[in-house]
Coordinates of C-alpha atoms and ligand atoms in Angstrom, one line a residue:
M1 CA 36.7 -125.2 -190.2
T2 CA 35.4 -126.3 -186.8
H3 CA 36.9 -124.7 -183.7
R4 CA 37.0 -126.8 -180.5
I5 CA 36.1 -125.1 -177.3
L6 CA 36.3 -126.6 -173.9
I7 CA 34.2 -125.0 -171.2
L8 CA 35.1 -125.7 -167.6
G9 CA 31.7 -125.6 -165.9
G10 CA 29.6 -126.5 -162.9
T11 CA 27.8 -123.2 -162.9
T12 CA 24.6 -121.9 -164.5
E13 CA 26.6 -119.4 -166.6
A14 CA 28.7 -122.2 -168.0
R15 CA 25.6 -123.9 -169.2
Q16 CA 24.3 -120.7 -170.7
V17 CA 27.5 -120.0 -172.5
A18 CA 27.4 -123.5 -173.9
G19 CA 23.8 -122.9 -175.0
I20 CA 24.7 -119.7 -176.9
L21 CA 27.8 -121.1 -178.6
S22 CA 26.3 -124.5 -179.4
V23 CA 24.0 -123.1 -182.1
R24 CA 27.0 -122.2 -184.2
S25 CA 27.9 -124.9 -186.7
D26 CA 31.6 -123.7 -186.8
L27 CA 32.1 -124.5 -183.1
A28 CA 32.3 -127.9 -181.3
I29 CA 31.7 -127.4 -177.6
T30 CA 32.5 -129.7 -174.8
L31 CA 31.5 -128.9 -171.2
S32 CA 33.6 -130.2 -168.4
L33 CA 32.1 -130.9 -164.9
A34 CA 34.0 -131.9 -161.8
G35 CA 31.4 -134.6 -161.0
R36 CA 30.4 -133.2 -157.6
T37 CA 26.7 -133.2 -158.2
E38 CA 24.9 -136.5 -158.4
N39 CA 22.3 -135.4 -160.9
P40 CA 23.6 -132.3 -162.6
A41 CA 21.1 -130.2 -164.6
A42 CA 21.0 -131.1 -168.3
Q43 CA 23.7 -129.1 -170.1
G44 CA 22.5 -129.4 -173.7
V45 CA 26.0 -130.0 -175.2
P46 CA 28.5 -133.0 -175.0
V47 CA 29.7 -133.3 -171.4
R48 CA 32.8 -134.9 -169.9
V49 CA 32.9 -135.5 -166.2
G50 CA 35.8 -135.7 -163.6
G51 CA 39.1 -134.1 -162.8
F52 CA 41.9 -134.0 -165.4
G53 CA 44.7 -134.8 -163.1
G54 CA 46.1 -131.4 -162.3
V55 CA 47.8 -129.0 -164.7
D56 CA 49.6 -131.8 -166.5
G57 CA 46.4 -133.7 -167.1
L58 CA 44.6 -130.7 -168.3
A59 CA 47.4 -129.6 -170.6
L60 CA 47.5 -133.1 -172.1
Y61 CA 43.7 -133.1 -172.6
L62 CA 43.9 -129.7 -174.4
H63 CA 46.6 -131.1 -176.7
E64 CA 45.0 -134.5 -177.3
T65 CA 41.6 -133.0 -178.1
D66 CA 42.9 -130.1 -180.2
V67 CA 41.2 -127.5 -178.1
D68 CA 41.3 -124.0 -179.7
L69 CA 39.9 -122.0 -176.8
L70 CA 39.5 -122.8 -173.1
I71 CA 36.7 -121.0 -171.3
D72 CA 36.9 -121.1 -167.5
A73 CA 33.3 -120.6 -166.4
T74 CA 33.8 -122.3 -163.0
H75 CA 32.4 -121.0 -159.7
P76 CA 34.4 -118.0 -158.3
Y77 CA 35.3 -120.2 -155.3
A78 CA 36.7 -123.0 -157.4
A79 CA 40.2 -121.6 -157.2
Q80 CA 42.2 -124.7 -157.9
I81 CA 40.7 -125.5 -161.2
S82 CA 41.0 -121.9 -162.3
A83 CA 44.7 -121.8 -161.3
N84 CA 45.2 -125.1 -163.2
A85 CA 43.4 -123.8 -166.2
A86 CA 45.5 -120.7 -166.5
K87 CA 48.7 -122.7 -166.2
A88 CA 47.7 -125.5 -168.6
A89 CA 46.5 -123.0 -171.2
R90 CA 49.8 -121.1 -171.0
R91 CA 51.8 -124.2 -171.3
S92 CA 49.8 -125.5 -174.2
G93 CA 49.6 -122.2 -176.0
V94 CA 45.8 -122.3 -176.0
P95 CA 44.0 -119.0 -175.4
I96 CA 41.9 -118.8 -172.2
V97 CA 39.1 -116.5 -171.2
A98 CA 37.3 -116.6 -167.8
L99 CA 33.8 -115.8 -166.9
K100 CA 33.7 -114.5 -163.4
R101 CA 30.5 -112.9 -162.3
P102 CA 31.0 -109.9 -160.0
G103 CA 30.6 -110.4 -156.3
W104 CA 27.8 -108.8 -154.3
E105 CA 28.5 -105.5 -152.6
P106 CA 27.1 -104.7 -149.2
A107 CA 24.1 -102.5 -149.3
E108 CA 22.7 -100.2 -146.6
G109 CA 21.3 -102.3 -143.8
D110 CA 23.5 -105.3 -144.5
Q111 CA 25.3 -106.7 -141.4
W112 CA 28.2 -108.6 -143.0
T113 CA 31.1 -110.1 -141.1
L114 CA 33.8 -110.7 -143.6
V115 CA 36.0 -113.7 -143.2
D116 CA 38.6 -115.6 -145.2
G117 CA 37.7 -119.3 -145.6
V118 CA 35.1 -121.7 -144.1
T119 CA 37.2 -122.3 -141.0
S120 CA 37.2 -118.6 -140.1
S121 CA 33.4 -118.5 -140.6
V122 CA 33.0 -121.2 -137.9
T123 CA 35.1 -119.1 -135.5
A124 CA 33.1 -116.0 -136.4
L125 CA 29.9 -117.6 -135.1
G126 CA 31.3 -117.3 -131.6
S127 CA 30.9 -119.6 -128.6
A128 CA 27.3 -118.8 -127.6
Q129 CA 24.6 -121.0 -129.1
R130 CA 23.0 -119.6 -132.3
R131 CA 20.6 -120.6 -135.1
V132 CA 22.7 -120.8 -138.2
F133 CA 21.7 -121.1 -141.9
L134 CA 24.5 -122.8 -143.8
A135 CA 24.1 -121.9 -147.5
L136 CA 27.3 -123.7 -148.5
G137 CA 28.3 -126.8 -150.5
R138 CA 28.0 -130.1 -148.8
Q139 CA 31.8 -130.6 -149.1
E140 CA 32.4 -127.5 -147.0
I141 CA 30.1 -127.9 -144.0
T142 CA 32.1 -130.5 -142.1
A143 CA 34.1 -127.7 -140.6
F144 CA 31.1 -126.8 -138.5
E145 CA 31.4 -130.0 -136.5
A146 CA 34.0 -127.9 -134.6
A147 CA 31.1 -125.8 -133.2
P148 CA 28.5 -128.3 -132.2
Q149 CA 26.7 -125.9 -129.8
H150 CA 24.8 -124.2 -132.6
H151 CA 21.6 -125.2 -134.3
Y152 CA 22.2 -125.6 -138.1
L153 CA 19.8 -125.4 -141.0
I154 CA 21.7 -126.9 -143.9
R155 CA 20.5 -126.6 -147.5
S156 CA 22.2 -128.6 -150.2
V157 CA 21.6 -129.9 -153.8
D158 CA 22.5 -133.4 -152.8
P159 CA 21.9 -135.2 -149.5
V160 CA 24.6 -134.5 -146.9
E161 CA 26.0 -138.0 -146.2
P162 CA 27.2 -138.7 -143.7
R163 CA 25.3 -136.3 -141.6
L164 CA 27.2 -133.8 -139.4
T165 CA 28.3 -135.0 -136.0
V166 CA 26.4 -132.2 -134.3
P167 CA 23.4 -132.7 -132.1
D168 CA 21.0 -130.2 -133.7
A169 CA 20.8 -129.9 -137.5
T170 CA 18.0 -129.7 -140.0
Y171 CA 18.6 -130.7 -143.6
L172 CA 16.9 -129.3 -146.6
L173 CA 17.3 -130.5 -150.2
A174 CA 16.8 -127.8 -152.8
R175 CA 18.3 -126.4 -156.0
G176 CA 18.3 -122.7 -156.7
P177 CA 17.3 -120.1 -157.9
F178 CA 15.8 -119.0 -154.6
Q179 CA 13.5 -116.0 -154.4
E180 CA 13.7 -113.4 -151.7
P181 CA 10.2 -113.9 -150.3
D182 CA 10.8 -117.6 -149.9
E183 CA 14.2 -117.0 -148.3
H184 CA 12.5 -114.5 -146.0
S185 CA 9.9 -117.1 -144.9
L186 CA 12.6 -119.8 -144.5
L187 CA 14.8 -117.6 -142.2
Q188 CA 11.7 -116.7 -140.1
E189 CA 10.3 -120.2 -139.9
H190 CA 13.6 -121.6 -138.6
R191 CA 14.3 -118.5 -136.4
I192 CA 17.7 -118.1 -138.0
D193 CA 19.9 -115.5 -136.4
V194 CA 23.0 -115.8 -138.7
V195 CA 23.6 -116.8 -142.3
V196 CA 26.9 -118.2 -143.5
S197 CA 27.4 -117.5 -147.2
K198 CA 30.0 -117.3 -149.9
N199 CA 30.0 -114.1 -152.0
S200 CA 28.8 -116.0 -155.1
G201 CA 27.4 -112.9 -156.9
G202 CA 24.5 -113.2 -159.4
E203 CA 20.8 -113.3 -158.8
A204 CA 20.1 -116.9 -158.2
T205 CA 21.3 -117.0 -154.6
Y206 CA 21.0 -113.4 -153.6
G207 CA 17.5 -113.8 -152.1
K208 CA 18.9 -115.0 -148.7
I209 CA 21.2 -111.9 -148.5
A210 CA 18.4 -109.5 -149.3
A211 CA 16.1 -111.4 -146.8
A212 CA 18.8 -111.3 -144.1
R213 CA 19.1 -107.5 -144.6
A214 CA 15.3 -107.0 -144.3
L215 CA 15.2 -109.1 -141.2
G216 CA 18.3 -107.5 -139.6
I217 CA 20.2 -110.8 -139.6
E218 CA 23.9 -111.0 -139.6
V219 CA 25.6 -112.6 -142.6
V220 CA 29.1 -114.2 -142.1
M221 CA 30.4 -113.6 -145.7
I222 CA 33.3 -115.7 -146.8
R223 CA 35.5 -113.6 -149.0
R224 CA 36.4 -114.7 -152.5
P225 CA 39.7 -116.5 -153.1
A226 CA 42.5 -115.0 -155.3
L227 CA 42.1 -116.1 -158.9
P228 CA 44.6 -116.1 -161.7
D229 CA 45.1 -113.0 -163.8
V230 CA 43.5 -114.0 -167.2
T231 CA 41.3 -112.1 -169.5
S232 CA 37.8 -112.3 -168.2
A233 CA 34.2 -111.3 -168.9
E234 CA 31.5 -110.6 -166.3
T235 CA 28.5 -111.8 -168.2
V236 CA 27.5 -114.7 -170.4
E237 CA 26.7 -112.4 -173.3
S238 CA 30.0 -110.4 -173.2
L239 CA 32.0 -113.7 -173.0
A240 CA 30.2 -115.1 -176.0
A241 CA 30.9 -112.0 -177.9
M242 CA 34.7 -112.3 -177.2
V243 CA 35.0 -115.8 -178.5
D244 CA 35.8 -115.0 -182.1
H245 CA 38.5 -112.6 -181.1
F246 CA 40.4 -115.4 -179.3
L247 CA 39.8 -118.0 -182.0
V248 CA 41.0 -115.7 -184.8
G249 CA 44.1 -114.8 -182.7
H250 CA 44.8 -118.4 -182.0
V251 CA 44.4 -119.6 -185.6
L252 CA 46.6 -116.8 -187.0
G253 CA 49.1 -117.2 -184.2
P254 CA 50.4 -114.4 -181.9
A255 CA 50.9 -111.0 -183.5
A256 CA 54.7 -111.3 -183.5
D257 CA 54.4 -114.6 -185.5
R258 CA 52.4 -112.8 -188.2
G259 CA 54.9 -110.0 -188.5
V260 CA 52.4 -107.4 -187.1
Ligands
NAP1 P1 38.4 -126.7 -157.2 O1 38.7 -126.8 -155.7 O2 38.9 -125.4 -157.8 O3 38.8 -127.9 -158.0 C1 39.3 -129.1 -157.4 C2 39.6 -130.1 -158.5 O4 38.4 -130.6 -159.0 C3 40.4 -129.6 -159.7 O5 41.7 -129.5 -159.4 C4 40.0 -130.5 -160.7 O6 40.6 -131.8 -160.6 C5 38.5 -130.8 -160.4 N1 37.6 -129.9 -161.1 C6 37.0 -128.7 -160.7 N2 36.2 -128.2 -161.6 C7 36.3 -129.0 -162.7 C8 35.6 -129.0 -163.9 N3 34.8 -128.1 -164.3 N4 35.9 -130.0 -164.8 C9 36.8 -131.0 -164.4 N5 37.4 -131.1 -163.3 C10 37.2 -130.1 -162.4 O7 36.8 -126.7 -157.4 P2 35.6 -127.1 -156.4 O8 35.4 -126.0 -155.5 O9 35.8 -128.5 -155.9 O10 34.4 -127.1 -157.4 C11 34.2 -128.1 -158.3 C12 33.2 -127.7 -159.4 O11 31.9 -127.3 -158.8 C13 33.6 -126.6 -160.3 O12 33.4 -126.9 -161.6 C14 32.8 -125.4 -159.8 O13 32.5 -124.5 -160.9 C15 31.6 -126.1 -159.3 N6 31.0 -125.3 -158.1 C16 31.8 -124.9 -157.1 C17 31.3 -124.1 -156.1 C18 32.2 -123.7 -155.0 O14 31.8 -123.0 -154.1 N7 33.5 -124.1 -154.9 C19 30.0 -123.7 -156.1 C20 29.2 -124.1 -157.2 C21 29.7 -124.9 -158.2 P3 42.0 -132.1 -161.4 O15 43.0 -131.4 -160.7 O16 42.1 -133.6 -161.2 O17 41.8 -131.7 -162.8

């Protein structure tokens, strides 16, 4: 019997979970991407791309494709799709498990200013001119047009088009992971005095946080959004180990149905 698993992805971890599970002949894995990145990294399993059309669309997809388990391995800031996934799974009676890597905790020497949302991070930069490293997605940075007095160093996976309507911005194209020594050099080379970052957690993008600490540079840290209350794992390995538990429960039905 083949069990169908839909993984909502767009993260390195989603790709890794897909890789681990795809070697099993009893599982048929599909990975779903939002389609934000022009040339996403190869995923190694069948991929579908694009939104589902809200909760209704996702619930319909789960039903039509006979999904037995939904894995939400989206980015911790992708709050909309996670909320939709929790609702659609409940409505469809499909078990759901989320993979949410833990956020970074401030360490001694960190100078974090905590804010809620990108707009607040713009305000937190203040009115005086500063040299700002924006380590955010290209969809999020337009908010900084409200503060054109700063110099911006903007790093993104895809080109930022159109460019920001600010007079002083430098654009870098790069895909992580980023190592601390390289981030250290980057911050120094561009004479950065503040970094704006999401609390993504994980190793791949921590280098800039560690480099900022070493250089005594402030980090405006955007807090994580609230996420739905679903069973979750913190690591790829622990999530992969939980999969059978959910599949067995789903196939046999809830405990009450089995007279347990
Ligand atoms: P979002 O605000 O939570 O989602 C917006 C809409 O995009 C969703 O309602 C859904 O459209 C569609 N969508 C999102 N993820 C999808 C997926 N994996 N498969 C199919 N449709 C998806 O999410 P976002 O912040 O735009 O992020 C989009 C994707 O980029 C996510 O997969 C996330 O893992 C990845 N990502 C996000 C960040 C970040 O900081 N937000 C960082 C790195 C990677 P419908 O309602 O039409 O289904």
